[in-house]
Short mmCIF file of C-alpha atoms and ligand atoms in Angstrom, two decimals:
data_model
loop_
_atom_site.label_atom_id
_atom_site.label_comp_id
_atom_site.label_asym_id
_atom_site.label_seq_id
_atom_site.Cartn_x
_atom_site.Cartn_y
_atom_site.Cartn_z
CA UNK G 1 12.36 -24.16 -26.59
CA UNK G 2 11.78 -22.81 -23.04
CA UNK G 3 8.03 -22.19 -22.48
CA UNK G 4 8.14 -18.89 -20.73
CA UNK G 5 11.43 -15.96 -20.61
CA UNK G 6 14.08 -16.56 -18.36
CA UNK G 7 13.07 -13.82 -15.60
CA UNK G 8 9.80 -15.75 -15.47
CA UNK G 9 10.81 -19.43 -14.55
CA UNK G 10 13.41 -17.49 -12.28
CA UNK G 11 11.07 -15.45 -10.59
CA UNK G 12 10.05 -16.39 -7.21
CA UNK G 13 6.33 -14.53 -7.55
CA UNK G 14 4.25 -12.20 -4.70
CA UNK G 15 3.71 -13.94 -1.03
CA UNK G 16 0.36 -12.60 0.03
CA UNK G 17 -0.42 -12.68 2.89
CA UNK G 18 -2.65 -15.87 4.56
CA UNK G 19 -6.04 -15.29 3.90
CA UNK G 20 -7.91 -17.42 6.13
CA UNK G 21 -11.24 -19.22 5.10
CA UNK G 22 -12.46 -18.45 8.42
CA UNK G 23 -13.80 -15.76 9.49
CA UNK G 24 -13.85 -16.82 13.07
CA UNK G 25 -9.82 -15.60 13.39
CA UNK G 26 -8.81 -11.92 14.92
CA UNK G 27 -7.06 -10.47 11.09
CA UNK G 28 -4.40 -8.74 11.12
CA UNK G 29 -2.05 -10.12 8.71
CA UNK G 30 -2.46 -7.69 5.89
CA UNK G 31 -3.42 -4.23 6.77
CA UNK G 32 -6.75 -4.05 6.26
CA UNK G 33 -9.00 -1.54 7.67
CA UNK G 34 -10.90 -2.40 10.40
CA UNK G 35 -14.10 -0.76 9.35
CA UNK G 36 -16.50 -1.34 6.89
CA UNK G 37 -16.40 0.82 4.03
CA UNK G 38 -19.13 3.93 3.27
CA UNK G 39 -22.40 3.19 3.83
CA UNK G 40 -23.29 5.30 0.33
CA UNK G 41 -21.16 2.14 -1.61
CA UNK G 42 -23.07 -0.20 0.18
CA UNK G 43 -26.25 1.67 -1.64
CA UNK G 44 -24.85 3.00 -5.34
CA UNK G 45 -23.55 -0.96 -5.62
CA UNK G 46 -27.46 -1.97 -4.63
CA UNK G 47 -28.22 0.28 -7.75
CA UNK G 48 -26.35 -0.22 -10.14
CA UNK G 49 -28.49 -0.38 -13.50
CA UNK G 50 -28.16 -3.94 -15.31
CA UNK G 51 -28.04 -2.52 -18.60
CA UNK G 52 -24.72 -0.63 -16.89
CA UNK G 53 -23.16 -4.25 -16.72
CA UNK G 54 -24.55 -5.23 -20.62
CA UNK G 55 -22.04 -2.21 -21.43
CA UNK G 56 -18.19 -1.55 -21.07
CA UNK G 57 -17.38 0.64 -18.73
CA UNK G 58 -16.06 4.86 -19.09
CA UNK G 59 -11.95 3.54 -19.96
CA UNK G 60 -11.21 6.81 -18.14
CA UNK G 61 -13.28 6.47 -15.01
CA UNK G 62 -14.43 10.24 -15.71
CA UNK G 63 -16.67 9.98 -12.89
CA UNK G 64 -14.14 8.98 -10.48
CA UNK G 65 -11.08 11.35 -11.74
CA UNK G 66 -13.12 13.91 -11.16
CA UNK G 67 -14.17 12.99 -7.57
CA UNK G 68 -10.80 12.14 -6.53
CA UNK G 69 -9.20 15.28 -8.23
CA UNK G 70 -11.54 17.79 -6.21
CA UNK G 71 -10.21 15.68 -3.14
CA UNK G 72 -6.48 16.04 -3.71
CA UNK G 73 -6.74 19.88 -5.27
CA UNK G 74 -5.32 18.64 -8.66
CA UNK G 75 -7.02 18.38 -12.26
CA UNK G 76 -9.03 15.03 -13.43
CA UNK G 77 -6.42 14.71 -16.34
CA UNK G 78 -3.53 14.64 -13.91
CA UNK G 79 -5.48 11.48 -12.38
CA UNK G 80 -6.07 7.66 -13.80
CA UNK G 81 -7.58 5.05 -12.44
CA UNK G 82 -5.95 2.26 -11.27
CA UNK G 83 -6.86 -1.70 -10.40
CA UNK G 84 -5.98 -1.77 -6.88
CA UNK G 85 -2.37 0.74 -6.58
CA UNK G 86 -0.83 -2.55 -7.66
CA UNK G 87 -1.78 -2.21 -11.18
CA UNK G 88 0.03 1.22 -10.80
CA UNK G 89 2.87 -0.55 -9.91
CA UNK G 90 3.21 -2.32 -13.14
CA UNK G 91 2.11 0.18 -15.13
CA UNK G 92 4.89 2.84 -14.03
CA UNK G 93 7.26 -0.50 -14.11
CA UNK G 94 6.44 -2.01 -17.81
CA UNK G 95 5.88 1.89 -19.03
CA UNK G 96 9.77 3.04 -17.77
CA UNK G 97 11.93 0.39 -16.68
CA UNK G 98 13.75 -2.21 -18.94
CA UNK G 99 16.89 -4.02 -19.60
CA UNK G 100 18.70 -1.19 -19.34
CA UNK G 101 16.65 1.84 -17.20
CA UNK G 102 16.17 0.60 -14.19
CA UNK G 103 14.77 1.02 -10.90
CA UNK G 104 15.63 2.10 -7.19
CA UNK G 105 13.97 2.20 -4.15
CA UNK G 106 14.91 2.24 -0.42
CA UNK G 107 15.08 -1.26 1.75
CA UNK G 108 13.22 -3.23 3.06
CA UNK G 109 9.55 -2.16 2.15
CA UNK G 110 6.89 -3.76 0.05
CA UNK G 111 8.20 -7.32 -0.99
CA UNK G 112 6.37 -6.45 -4.44
CA UNK G 113 8.17 -4.38 -6.01
CA UNK G 114 11.26 -6.38 -6.95
CA UNK G 115 8.86 -8.38 -8.54
CA UNK G 116 7.56 -7.24 -10.50
CA UNK G 117 10.98 -5.79 -11.35
CA UNK G 118 11.54 -9.52 -12.06
CA UNK G 119 8.64 -9.84 -14.77
CA UNK G 120 9.73 -7.28 -16.64
CA UNK G 121 14.01 -7.85 -16.55
CA UNK G 122 15.03 -5.14 -15.68
CA UNK G 123 17.62 -4.19 -12.62
CA UNK G 124 16.75 -3.03 -9.41
CA UNK G 125 18.79 -1.17 -6.99
CA UNK G 126 18.11 -1.84 -3.76
CA UNK G 127 19.13 1.30 -1.39
CA UNK G 128 19.22 -0.10 3.02
CA UNK G 129 17.58 2.29 4.97
CA UNK G 130 19.49 2.87 7.76
CA UNK G 131 17.69 1.86 11.79
CA UNK G 132 15.84 4.69 12.22
CA UNK G 133 14.20 4.77 8.45
CA UNK G 134 15.66 7.85 7.33
CA UNK G 135 16.03 8.70 3.53
CA UNK G 136 18.85 7.67 2.33
CA UNK G 137 21.11 10.32 0.67
CA UNK G 138 22.44 7.49 -2.27
CA UNK G 139 19.07 7.26 -3.68
CA UNK G 140 18.99 10.29 -5.54
CA UNK G 141 22.60 8.61 -7.65
CA UNK G 142 21.47 5.92 -8.42
CA UNK G 143 20.78 6.69 -12.38
CA UNK G 144 17.51 4.94 -11.85
CA UNK G 145 14.76 5.52 -14.35
CA UNK G 146 12.23 4.75 -11.75
CA UNK G 147 12.85 5.87 -8.25
CA UNK G 148 10.47 4.15 -5.56
CA UNK G 149 9.90 5.32 -1.94
CA UNK G 150 7.24 3.66 0.61
CA UNK G 151 5.89 6.30 2.17
CA UNK G 152 4.64 6.34 4.82
CA UNK G 153 7.35 2.95 4.10
CA UNK G 154 6.06 -0.81 5.37
CA UNK G 155 7.32 -2.48 6.71
CA UNK G 156 8.51 0.00 9.21
CA UNK G 157 5.60 2.22 8.93
CA UNK G 158 8.18 5.36 9.14
CA UNK G 159 7.64 8.87 7.58
CA UNK G 160 9.49 11.13 5.46
CA UNK G 161 8.48 14.40 4.92
CA UNK G 162 7.14 15.86 1.78
CA UNK G 163 9.91 18.24 1.59
CA UNK G 164 12.45 15.80 1.90
CA UNK G 165 10.91 13.94 -1.48
CA UNK G 166 10.60 17.83 -3.20
CA UNK G 167 14.07 17.66 -3.11
CA UNK G 168 13.97 13.88 -3.76
CA UNK G 169 12.25 15.05 -7.22
CA UNK G 170 14.81 17.74 -8.49
CA UNK G 171 17.70 15.37 -7.69
CA UNK G 172 16.94 12.48 -9.95
CA UNK G 173 16.99 12.44 -13.72
CA UNK G 174 14.75 10.03 -14.16
CA UNK G 175 10.80 9.62 -12.52
CA UNK G 176 10.07 9.27 -8.53
CA UNK G 177 6.56 7.56 -7.60
CA UNK G 178 5.83 7.63 -3.52
CA UNK G 179 4.02 5.11 -2.82
CA UNK G 180 1.25 6.72 -0.39
CA UNK G 181 -1.05 3.66 0.30
CA UNK G 182 -0.80 3.94 3.43
CA UNK G 183 -0.69 7.64 4.00
CA UNK G 184 -4.54 8.66 4.62
CA UNK G 185 -3.33 7.51 7.93
CA UNK G 186 -0.35 9.70 8.17
CA UNK G 187 -0.66 13.43 9.04
CA UNK G 188 1.08 15.24 5.51
CA UNK G 189 0.67 13.81 1.68
CA UNK G 190 2.41 13.88 -1.23
CA UNK G 191 -0.22 14.80 -3.74
CA UNK G 192 0.85 19.40 -4.06
CA UNK G 193 4.66 17.88 -5.58
CA UNK G 194 2.78 16.36 -8.86
CA UNK G 195 2.06 20.04 -9.56
CA UNK G 196 5.12 21.05 -8.48
CA UNK G 197 7.82 17.71 -10.58
CA UNK G 198 6.61 16.25 -13.90
CA UNK G 199 8.78 13.50 -12.09
CA UNK G 200 6.40 12.22 -10.06
CA UNK G 201 4.15 10.16 -10.30
CA UNK G 202 1.58 9.45 -6.33
CA UNK G 203 0.53 6.11 -5.52
CA UNK G 204 -3.14 5.77 -3.38
CA UNK G 205 -4.71 2.62 -2.20
CA UNK G 206 -9.15 2.03 -2.10
CA UNK G 207 -8.32 -0.58 -0.03
CA UNK G 208 -6.89 0.35 2.73
CA UNK G 209 -7.93 4.12 4.01
CA UNK G 210 -11.44 3.03 2.19
CA UNK G 211 -11.91 0.01 3.54
CA UNK G 212 -12.32 -1.32 -0.18
CA UNK G 213 -9.40 -3.84 -0.49
CA UNK G 214 -12.37 -6.74 -1.59
CA UNK G 215 -13.29 -3.91 -4.79
CA UNK G 216 -9.18 -3.58 -6.02
CA UNK G 217 -9.30 -0.03 -6.89
CA UNK G 218 -6.57 2.48 -6.97
CA UNK G 219 -5.30 5.95 -9.15
CA UNK G 220 -1.62 7.92 -9.67
CA UNK G 221 -1.51 12.21 -9.17
CA UNK G 222 1.26 13.17 -11.73
CA UNK G 223 1.75 16.17 -13.86
CA UNK G 224 -0.35 15.49 -17.29
CA UNK G 225 2.30 14.57 -19.53
CA UNK G 226 3.09 11.30 -17.16
CA UNK G 227 -1.36 10.41 -17.31
CA UNK G 228 -0.60 10.70 -20.66
CA UNK G 229 2.42 7.98 -21.16
CA UNK G 230 0.56 5.54 -18.46
CA UNK G 231 -2.85 5.58 -20.33
CA UNK G 232 -0.59 3.89 -23.50
CA UNK G 233 0.81 0.89 -20.98
CA UNK G 234 -2.85 -0.10 -18.82
CA UNK G 235 -5.74 -2.62 -19.57
CA UNK G 236 -8.57 -0.12 -22.15
CA UNK G 237 -10.69 -1.42 -19.20
CA UNK G 238 -9.03 -1.68 -15.85
CA UNK G 239 -11.19 -0.65 -13.33
CA UNK G 240 -15.06 -1.96 -13.57
CA UNK G 241 -18.30 -0.41 -13.64
CA UNK G 242 -19.40 -1.42 -10.31
CA UNK G 243 -15.04 -1.12 -9.16
CA UNK G 244 -15.51 2.55 -10.96
CA UNK G 245 -19.81 3.97 -8.76
CA UNK G 246 -18.25 2.53 -5.73
CA UNK G 247 -15.06 3.36 -5.16
CA UNK G 248 -16.31 6.82 -6.47
CA UNK G 249 -19.25 6.77 -3.41
CA UNK G 250 -16.44 6.34 -1.09
CA UNK G 251 -14.01 8.84 -1.88
CA UNK G 252 -16.96 11.72 -1.76
CA UNK G 253 -17.89 10.67 1.48
CA UNK G 254 -15.36 12.49 3.62
CA UNK G 255 -17.35 11.35 6.93
CA UNK G 256 -16.89 8.64 7.01
CA UNK G 257 -13.27 8.15 5.90
CA UNK G 258 -12.65 11.44 8.48
CA UNK G 259 -14.41 8.96 11.51
CA UNK G 260 -12.44 6.08 10.05
CA UNK G 261 -8.75 7.18 10.32
CA UNK G 262 -9.89 8.79 13.74
CA UNK G 263 -10.50 5.00 15.56
CA UNK G 264 -7.26 4.19 13.39
CA UNK G 265 -5.20 5.90 14.41
CA UNK G 266 -6.52 6.42 18.00
CA UNK G 267 -6.19 2.94 18.72
CA UNK G 268 -2.61 2.14 16.69
CA UNK G 269 -1.51 4.90 19.56
CA UNK G 270 -3.08 2.41 22.46
CA UNK G 271 -1.54 -0.32 20.17
CA UNK G 272 1.70 0.97 20.13
CA UNK G 273 1.31 2.38 24.10
CA UNK G 274 0.47 -1.60 25.11
CA UNK G 275 3.09 -3.17 23.27
CA UNK G 276 5.68 -1.35 24.54
CA UNK G 277 4.71 -1.93 28.07
CA UNK G 278 4.95 -5.92 27.46
CA UNK G 279 8.82 -4.75 25.95
CA UNK G 280 8.50 -4.77 22.66
CA UNK G 281 9.82 -1.92 20.76
CA UNK G 282 7.70 0.31 18.70
CA UNK G 283 8.97 2.41 15.63
CA UNK G 284 6.45 5.30 15.63
CA UNK G 285 3.85 4.97 12.79
CA UNK G 286 2.12 6.73 10.00
CA UNK G 287 0.18 3.95 8.90
CA UNK G 288 -2.61 1.69 10.38
CA UNK G 289 0.00 -1.23 11.31
CA UNK G 290 2.83 -1.38 13.34
CA UNK G 291 6.28 -2.74 12.98
CA UNK G 292 7.20 -4.46 16.64
CA UNK G 293 10.38 -5.63 17.78
CA UNK G 294 11.38 -7.89 20.37
CA UNK G 295 14.04 -10.58 21.30
CA UNK G 296 13.01 -13.04 23.33
CA UNK G 297 10.78 -15.49 23.00
CA UNK G 298 11.60 -15.07 19.03
CA UNK G 299 9.30 -13.36 16.90
CA UNK G 300 8.66 -16.50 14.51
CA UNK G 301 8.14 -18.79 17.62
CA UNK G 302 5.10 -16.14 19.07
CA UNK G 303 3.96 -15.79 16.04
CA UNK G 304 3.54 -19.56 16.02
CA UNK G 305 1.29 -19.30 19.24
CA UNK G 306 -0.76 -16.57 18.07
CA UNK G 307 -1.66 -18.82 15.07
CA UNK G 308 -2.77 -21.38 17.85
CA UNK G 309 -4.84 -18.90 19.57
CA UNK G 310 -6.63 -17.44 16.10
CA UNK G 311 -4.77 -15.08 15.42
CA UNK G 312 -2.78 -13.58 12.81
CA UNK G 313 0.11 -11.05 12.31
CA UNK G 314 2.73 -11.16 10.12
CA UNK G 315 6.06 -12.19 10.14
CA UNK G 316 8.85 -12.18 7.39
CA UNK G 317 12.08 -14.53 7.10
CA UNK G 318 14.52 -12.52 5.84
CA UNK G 319 17.39 -11.33 7.75
CA UNK G 320 16.00 -7.04 9.16
CA UNK G 321 13.04 -7.79 9.21
CA UNK G 322 12.72 -11.80 11.70
CA UNK G 323 13.01 -9.98 14.96
CA UNK G 324 9.94 -8.76 13.91
CA UNK G 325 6.13 -8.93 13.72
CA UNK G 326 4.42 -6.29 11.95
CA UNK G 327 0.77 -6.29 13.77
CA UNK G 328 -3.14 -4.46 11.56
CA UNK G 329 -4.39 -2.04 14.18
CA UNK G 330 -7.72 -3.90 14.46
CA UNK G 331 -10.47 -2.23 16.15
CA UNK G 332 -9.97 -2.13 20.21
CA UNK G 333 -11.88 -5.17 20.39
CA UNK G 334 -9.04 -7.28 17.97
CA UNK G 335 -6.05 -5.28 19.32
CA UNK G 336 -7.56 -5.80 23.60
CA UNK G 337 -7.50 -10.15 21.94
CA UNK G 338 -4.31 -10.08 20.47
CA UNK G 339 -2.61 -7.78 23.26
CA UNK G 340 -4.59 -10.11 25.42
CA UNK G 341 -2.65 -13.58 24.01
CA UNK G 342 0.55 -12.02 24.08
CA UNK G 343 0.79 -11.72 27.60
CA UNK G 344 -0.18 -14.83 28.52
CA UNK G 345 2.86 -15.89 25.87
CA UNK G 346 5.26 -13.69 27.34
C1 PLP S 1 -2.17 -1.63 -0.39
C2 PLP S 1 -0.35 -1.71 -0.83
C3 PLP S 1 -0.52 -1.18 -1.49
C4 PLP S 1 -1.65 -1.28 -3.01
O1 PLP S 1 -3.29 -2.10 -3.09
P1 PLP S 1 -3.95 -2.33 -3.97
O2 PLP S 1 -4.58 -2.92 -2.88
O3 PLP S 1 -3.90 -3.45 -4.71
O4 PLP S 1 -4.41 -1.03 -3.31
C5 PLP S 1 0.82 -0.39 -2.70
N1 PLP S 1 1.97 -0.17 -2.32
C6 PLP S 1 1.79 -1.22 -0.83
C7 PLP S 1 2.86 -0.59 0.64
C8 PLP S 1 0.72 -1.70 0.22
O5 PLP S 1 0.87 -2.25 1.21
#
C-alpha cells in the first residue's frame, strides 16, 4: 500500500520565496513590510507573564477579536483568529471543498490556492483575468462551492471595487472569500460585505500592513453563521499566547499603522515612476509590491544579475509571468539600491 494519499504523492507543494541567510541583502522578494512593527508589540512581548506561557492560550483569542472588531466596525463574533492568513485559506478550503465541491478563482493569483486544493482533493476552476485584470464575468457561473478573489491581487497589484465584489457575492450560490492580505495598502476594503452578506469571508493578514510576517497572525471577518462553521475546522489552539498579545497591540496602534502605510504608498508611487523611466511597463499597484514588465533584456536575466548584487526580487517562470518581475516596495534606501543596480544592468 502507498504510504500517502494519491493526491499528496502527485502534489508539488508550495514553493516559498527565497529567504537568504544573510541579512546583508536587499530583500524585495516576499512582500514583507520594510519597517519594524509597532513599538507597542515589542513592549508587550517583553512584559509577558511566564505564567501565561505555562497555560494554554485563549482558544478564541478574544482580546484580538475585540480590537479587530472595533477597527473593522463589526462584532467580535464576526472575527476568527488564524495562524497567518494562510491558516484561514486552509480552514476555509477544508470546511467547504471536497471531491464534488470545487474551488474557483481568477488567475494568475496567489499560488497557494492550488496547492491547498490539491491537498484537499477538490476540483479547481481557474478563470483567466484579462490583460487589465478586471473581474472575469465567468467567475459568477462556475458553480464552485468556494470562490476566492485576491484583492488587491498578487502578483498584479490590481484592485477590484467593493461594489463589483458585492455584485459577485450576490450572484454566487456558494461562498466568496476575498483575500485582503494586501488591502492595508489600498484605498478601500470589503469589511462591510461581512455585514451585508451571509456568504462572504474576508481574509486579513498581520504580515504585510503590520510588519509581523514572523509572528504568523491573520484573521477572518464574516457573518457569525459562517464563523461558527469555520471554528469547527480550526486547530483548537491555532494562535499562541505571544501572538495574540502582540497582534492585539499592533492592531490597536493605529498611528504606527497609518504612518507605515503612508510611507510604503509614497515609495510605491516613486518606485513605479522610476521603473517606468527605465523602460518597464508597471501596472498601477494597490499593494506593497509592483509588477514590472520588460521584453528585453529578459526578466530572468535581470533577476540573475540582481542576485549577483545581493538584491532579491521575485521572478515566476510560468507563462504570462516570465516577462515580469514582482518587486516588493522597500525603504527609500533599498529602492534606491535596486534602481541603481537596474540602471547598470539595463
Ligand atoms: C501574504 C499573503 C497571505 C497570508 O499570509 P500570512 O503570512 O499567512 O498571513 C494570503 N494571501 C496572499 C495573497 C498573501 O500574499
